[in-house]
XYZ file of C-alpha atoms in Angstrom:
426
model
C 108.756 105.916 93.123
C 111.470 102.738 94.063
C 111.440 101.752 90.516
C 107.533 100.752 90.308
C 104.660 102.963 88.375
C 102.147 104.231 91.144
C 99.847 105.531 88.503
C 96.096 104.690 87.116
C 93.931 104.841 84.679
C 90.357 104.521 86.743
C 87.349 104.383 84.306
C 89.605 106.669 81.858
C 90.480 109.077 84.510
C 94.339 109.331 84.734
C 96.235 110.053 88.010
C 99.967 110.049 89.068
C 98.904 107.532 91.942
C 95.720 105.835 93.081
C 95.449 108.124 96.601
C 92.611 110.410 96.318
C 90.868 112.493 98.780
C 87.329 111.452 99.050
C 84.514 114.351 99.005
C 84.202 115.919 102.531
C 85.417 119.054 104.092
C 89.008 118.503 103.074
C 87.956 118.777 99.473
C 85.464 121.820 99.958
C 87.498 124.905 98.604
C 90.358 125.323 96.142
C 92.825 126.311 98.814
C 92.354 123.048 100.685
C 92.397 121.222 96.849
C 95.747 123.253 96.228
C 97.452 122.017 99.419
C 96.471 118.541 98.734
C 97.951 118.490 95.463
C 101.204 120.219 96.433
C 101.452 117.289 99.127
C 101.304 114.488 96.321
C 97.895 113.616 96.354
C 96.663 111.960 92.948
C 93.363 113.480 93.146
C 90.434 114.668 94.850
C 86.519 114.337 94.541
C 85.577 117.980 95.293
C 83.006 118.197 98.368
C 79.607 117.559 96.869
C 77.671 120.169 95.279
C 73.966 120.796 95.246
C 71.290 123.325 94.009
C 70.666 126.988 94.766
C 70.507 127.893 97.544
C 73.500 126.058 99.212
C 73.002 123.807 102.352
C 72.890 125.074 106.170
C 75.346 123.490 108.242
C 75.326 123.143 112.194
C 77.084 123.860 114.981
C 79.208 121.375 116.375
C 79.460 118.158 113.301
C 81.736 115.784 114.905
C 82.115 113.009 117.295
C 84.819 109.912 117.593
C 84.599 106.691 119.184
C 88.127 106.671 121.077
C 90.226 103.589 121.922
C 91.903 103.269 125.393
C 94.814 105.960 124.696
C 92.223 108.398 123.085
C 93.353 107.266 119.308
C 90.227 107.950 117.053
C 89.012 104.764 116.017
C 85.486 106.160 114.300
C 84.653 109.318 113.396
C 81.224 110.598 113.033
C 79.950 113.900 111.395
C 76.425 115.657 110.631
C 77.739 117.896 108.058
C 75.625 118.071 104.910
C 77.047 119.007 101.337
C 78.947 122.085 100.590
C 77.573 125.436 102.268
C 79.297 127.439 99.470
C 77.312 128.990 96.106
C 77.396 126.709 93.301
C 78.734 129.612 91.106
C 81.871 129.975 93.678
C 82.622 126.289 93.708
C 82.240 125.854 89.743
C 84.947 129.101 89.315
C 87.329 126.940 91.554
C 87.012 123.967 90.224
C 87.766 125.238 86.833
C 91.038 127.010 87.802
C 92.005 124.241 90.161
C 91.825 121.359 87.142
C 93.270 124.553 84.684
C 96.431 124.873 87.206
C 96.877 120.996 88.095
C 96.154 119.005 84.696
C 97.804 115.868 85.702
C 95.466 115.112 88.758
C 92.567 113.728 88.813
C 89.291 116.005 89.919
C 86.373 114.403 90.011
C 83.164 116.431 91.255
C 80.613 114.860 93.592
C 76.919 116.113 93.136
C 73.589 115.745 94.631
C 70.323 117.617 93.518
C 66.923 116.647 93.805
C 65.516 112.966 92.119
C 64.262 114.738 88.848
C 65.703 114.573 85.708
C 65.492 118.316 85.332
C 67.840 118.692 88.403
C 70.622 116.883 86.724
C 69.905 117.953 83.578
C 70.632 121.780 84.645
C 73.878 120.868 86.784
C 75.450 118.264 84.902
C 76.798 121.077 81.608
C 77.838 123.697 84.611
C 80.070 120.666 86.092
C 81.168 119.341 82.615
C 82.081 122.929 81.619
C 84.868 123.352 84.567
C 87.075 120.773 82.594
C 86.824 118.256 85.851
C 87.500 114.688 85.168
C 84.227 112.859 85.556
C 81.651 113.244 88.541
C 80.724 111.230 91.596
C 76.914 110.719 92.111
C 76.717 110.960 96.352
C 73.442 108.702 96.532
C 74.589 107.362 100.174
C 74.871 110.508 102.595
C 72.791 108.979 105.777
C 71.730 112.354 107.391
C 70.064 115.478 106.356
C 69.798 115.027 102.907
C 67.652 111.641 102.857
C 64.529 113.715 104.451
C 64.618 115.700 101.457
C 64.825 112.784 99.128
C 68.132 112.750 97.836
C 71.373 110.831 99.420
C 70.398 107.553 100.582
C 66.917 108.196 99.890
C 68.129 107.586 96.485
C 71.104 104.871 97.284
C 68.646 102.635 99.167
C 66.256 102.145 95.869
C 68.035 100.180 93.226
C 65.667 101.806 90.864
C 66.237 105.008 91.537
C 70.032 104.655 91.217
C 69.757 103.369 87.536
C 67.156 106.292 86.822
C 69.887 109.049 88.468
C 72.825 107.338 86.660
C 71.274 106.804 83.288
C 70.253 110.617 83.521
C 73.615 111.454 84.329
C 74.922 109.556 81.150
C 72.358 111.331 79.059
C 73.321 114.447 79.985
C 77.069 114.221 80.418
C 79.968 113.099 78.558
C 82.807 112.021 81.019
C 83.005 109.026 83.417
C 80.183 108.706 86.120
C 81.107 107.205 89.168
C 78.392 106.289 91.553
C 78.859 106.191 95.375
C 77.005 103.492 97.106
C 75.515 103.536 100.813
C 76.465 100.676 102.912
C 73.412 101.183 104.730
C 71.521 98.619 102.921
C 71.204 95.062 102.935
C 73.199 93.656 99.625
C 75.880 95.984 98.445
C 75.637 93.613 94.925
C 72.091 95.686 94.346
C 73.129 98.925 94.483
C 76.524 98.079 92.172
C 74.382 95.852 89.580
C 71.858 98.846 89.405
C 74.395 101.312 88.716
C 75.902 99.437 85.678
C 72.543 98.613 84.407
C 72.132 102.543 84.141
C 75.376 102.983 82.435
C 77.715 103.977 85.161
C 81.480 103.681 84.368
C 82.498 102.615 88.120
C 81.075 102.556 91.637
C 82.647 104.317 94.560
C 82.125 102.910 98.068
C 81.471 103.020 101.347
C 79.745 105.971 102.064
C 79.619 106.567 105.831
C 77.262 104.150 108.322
C 74.457 105.414 110.249
C 75.936 105.856 113.842
C 75.541 107.481 117.014
C 79.394 107.574 118.620
C 78.447 108.194 122.400
C 76.112 109.892 124.920
C 76.909 112.788 126.985
C 75.616 110.869 130.139
C 75.568 114.186 132.309
C 73.089 116.171 129.809
C 71.653 112.934 128.346
C 72.400 114.070 124.700
C 74.223 112.207 122.172
C 77.807 114.011 120.284
C 78.000 115.906 118.398
C 75.509 118.087 120.722
C 73.558 121.163 118.699
C 72.079 122.845 121.594
C 70.295 120.529 123.568
C 69.708 117.786 120.359
C 71.839 115.421 118.276
C 71.233 113.211 115.626
C 73.011 110.314 113.800
C 75.587 110.759 111.677
C 77.903 109.257 108.930
C 80.484 106.736 110.755
C 83.818 106.616 109.141
C 87.919 105.932 109.992
C 89.606 102.983 110.586
C 86.633 101.049 112.333
C 84.509 100.934 109.141
C 87.481 99.098 106.874
C 86.566 95.625 107.541
C 83.025 96.540 106.564
C 84.085 98.498 103.356
C 86.468 95.635 102.702
C 83.879 93.200 102.460
C 81.815 95.131 100.436
C 84.272 96.033 97.762
C 85.158 92.501 97.287
C 81.256 91.413 97.044
C 80.745 93.579 94.179
C 84.388 92.971 92.582
C 83.583 88.755 92.842
C 79.790 89.084 92.119
C 79.435 87.456 87.967
C 77.182 90.460 87.529
C 80.232 93.161 87.972
C 83.188 91.286 87.191
C 85.003 94.470 85.798
C 83.357 97.333 86.932
C 85.810 99.840 88.346
C 85.652 100.598 92.184
C 86.911 103.461 93.923
C 87.515 101.987 97.541
C 86.719 103.980 100.708
C 86.584 103.387 104.181
C 89.145 103.680 106.848
C 92.491 103.859 104.916
C 95.315 105.412 106.314
C 98.030 103.381 105.607
C 99.869 101.920 102.706
C 98.599 98.704 103.993
C 95.240 99.333 103.992
C 95.589 100.756 100.410
C 97.241 97.472 99.213
C 94.847 95.559 100.986
C 91.727 97.433 99.081
C 93.615 97.307 95.635
C 94.128 93.431 96.216
C 90.292 93.267 96.956
C 89.460 95.182 93.308
C 89.814 98.596 93.891
C 91.455 100.465 91.132
C 91.935 103.705 92.983
C 91.418 104.341 96.934
C 89.849 107.438 98.666
C 91.084 109.072 102.304
C 89.002 111.575 104.326
C 89.345 111.076 107.964
C 93.017 109.984 107.991
C 93.578 113.305 106.430
C 91.507 115.102 108.952
C 93.243 113.422 111.701
C 97.239 113.847 110.719
C 97.021 116.060 107.664
C 97.674 116.172 103.684
C 101.222 115.072 104.442
C 100.478 111.529 105.360
C 100.231 110.895 101.711
C 104.122 110.623 101.314
C 104.316 107.845 103.772
C 101.606 105.884 102.242
C 102.936 106.714 98.640
C 106.483 105.333 99.887
C 105.425 102.404 101.710
C 103.098 101.614 98.930
C 106.069 101.894 96.204
C 108.863 100.105 98.559
C 106.059 96.944 99.271
C 105.488 96.690 95.594
C 109.169 96.705 94.709
C 109.855 93.601 97.399
C 106.991 91.748 95.958
C 108.128 92.349 92.036
C 104.688 94.427 91.090
C 106.001 97.265 88.681
C 102.166 98.677 88.829
C 99.122 98.790 90.326
C 97.367 96.618 88.000
C 99.666 94.030 88.529
C 98.206 93.136 91.955
C 94.685 94.903 91.571
C 92.115 91.656 92.184
C 94.714 89.625 93.147
C 92.408 88.406 96.206
C 89.532 87.764 94.569
C 89.981 84.412 93.161
C 90.742 83.103 97.013
C 87.450 84.974 98.341
C 84.826 82.872 98.223
C 81.221 81.837 100.010
C 81.413 79.709 103.451
C 80.166 76.552 101.662
C 82.894 76.247 99.255
C 85.508 76.134 102.298
C 87.604 72.807 102.908
C 86.221 71.248 105.876
C 88.971 68.957 106.227
C 91.770 71.781 106.361
C 92.941 71.588 110.154
C 95.322 74.047 112.002
C 96.453 73.987 115.700
C 98.265 76.624 117.865
C 101.497 76.803 118.793
C 103.099 78.890 121.597
C 106.914 79.936 121.233
C 108.032 79.424 124.762
C 110.730 81.804 124.366
C 108.589 84.798 123.212
C 106.401 83.928 125.876
C 105.772 86.670 128.563
C 103.796 84.202 130.774
C 100.944 87.173 130.717
C 98.057 84.264 130.581
C 95.767 85.839 128.442
C 95.679 83.071 125.794
C 94.789 80.279 128.772
C 92.190 82.866 129.974
C 90.436 83.709 126.466
C 90.400 79.629 125.817
C 89.698 78.474 129.311
C 86.395 80.997 129.502
C 84.949 81.493 126.006
C 86.464 78.697 124.105
C 87.653 75.064 124.007
C 89.890 74.394 127.101
C 92.819 73.804 124.929
C 95.453 75.120 126.622
C 96.830 74.295 129.887
C 98.217 76.219 132.391
C 101.448 74.619 134.305
C 103.556 75.644 137.104
C 107.138 75.017 137.008
C 109.550 74.368 139.898
C 111.024 77.756 140.292
C 107.054 78.973 140.431
C 107.163 80.154 136.702
C 104.129 79.765 134.522
C 104.194 78.010 131.579
C 101.052 77.682 129.153
C 100.910 74.716 126.278
C 98.327 73.901 123.648
C 96.613 70.668 124.294
C 96.732 69.456 120.730
C 93.685 66.779 120.691
C 91.490 69.665 122.014
C 92.652 72.458 119.610
C 89.842 73.514 116.884
C 91.974 75.584 115.177
C 89.923 79.138 115.994
C 92.946 81.161 116.493
C 91.259 83.457 119.669
C 94.669 82.423 121.383
C 96.748 83.832 119.046
C 94.477 87.286 118.599
C 94.664 87.982 122.657
C 98.332 87.181 122.506
C 99.854 90.825 123.046
C 103.122 89.255 121.527
C 103.348 89.152 117.738
C 104.400 85.828 116.617
C 104.496 84.183 119.742
C 101.271 82.003 118.878
C 101.171 80.855 115.277
C 98.810 78.407 113.741
C 100.271 75.355 112.113
C 98.625 73.673 109.549
C 97.977 69.801 110.086
C 98.327 66.637 108.050
C 94.883 64.964 107.776
C 95.459 62.592 105.176
C 91.424 63.666 104.086
C 90.355 65.265 100.460
C 89.635 68.549 100.214
C 85.587 68.440 101.345
C 83.764 71.757 100.927
C 80.132 71.784 102.647
C 78.046 71.729 99.616
C 79.426 67.935 99.261
C 79.888 66.971 102.910
C 77.430 63.878 103.873
C 76.753 65.751 107.044
C 74.979 68.160 104.450
C 70.887 67.287 104.614
C 71.008 69.440 101.060
C 74.330 68.799 100.100
C 74.958 68.523 96.012
C 75.954 65.346 94.437
C 79.707 65.235 93.545
């Protein structure tokens, strides 16, 4: 598209583009998956398979965190793994892969934490011809009480053990899906690598309660007169997901471990940001559930146009490009300085920058009244610390910019700052 190649080879799994549907309700059956492929998705991760008898789900299952205009910012679900039989799922996976050989088809799996259970299901999945498996070690609700999902993903020893079993009993790529409900995501990635994982995917959903019905004093979604915590996803989790992806990509223990990025991806820009931080493929769920499968057309077109504009001819050309510039706070230049500048021609005189700075920041914006009664806001440069709160609160794009200043001082990180009582000698 637009002269660029969107195809990927992720841990040995080939796909015409990096946009995959995540393991979730949209990938629970052949009907959905075929519709997704027809719409242009490069791959899918089939909704998690488990032991027989299949899981039993409840009603209702979803809730949301809304913005001012009823925009869904965050999405919460308490749905479990597939509630269809293993036999039906395996049969459909086999047929879909046969009919769509050029698309990636990964099967998500979750069974009890013993080798026998994995040794039983893995040959059955391999016989379908699917391209690989994704270990669901992160489901935050329902399954952890049974010793699965996040109960495994929060234990590095179990992550390593389960991954090892899968590599022992399965010959194709093994992707380990990590839970964000953990102190340090790098620990889980390192454990997966020790077990022989070919790749990791993240993030799984975050423990959450989105809202309370204050009339009936019960959280949503409501099942009868009760509720429970669920898995949070959608655009609200994107910053958390990107940080965790970056932490793994820049960790010296996992610098080349393939990563499938998940969490709040709904536009081409979201996808590009995840790829720049280390993702070799990106998985989408909430955006597809809210807008339908056809959103992939816009995502593919937008990404290919941007890549052509920037001169990137492949996904690999800009993958991990942002990692060298991502570091720990202690390595940042303390002598770097920037100050705010207000474009008076774009300013609509709303005063939001002034209020934010005056009430909660550094009192570095002056409110002036001109002869005609018009308001004017100007930055007090000697007071501005460059925090950029004013830029964030301004409703007019590019009205406030942050201008780097020439300080005449050399680069200085906190490691070597004389004010640091624990500084490291240069």
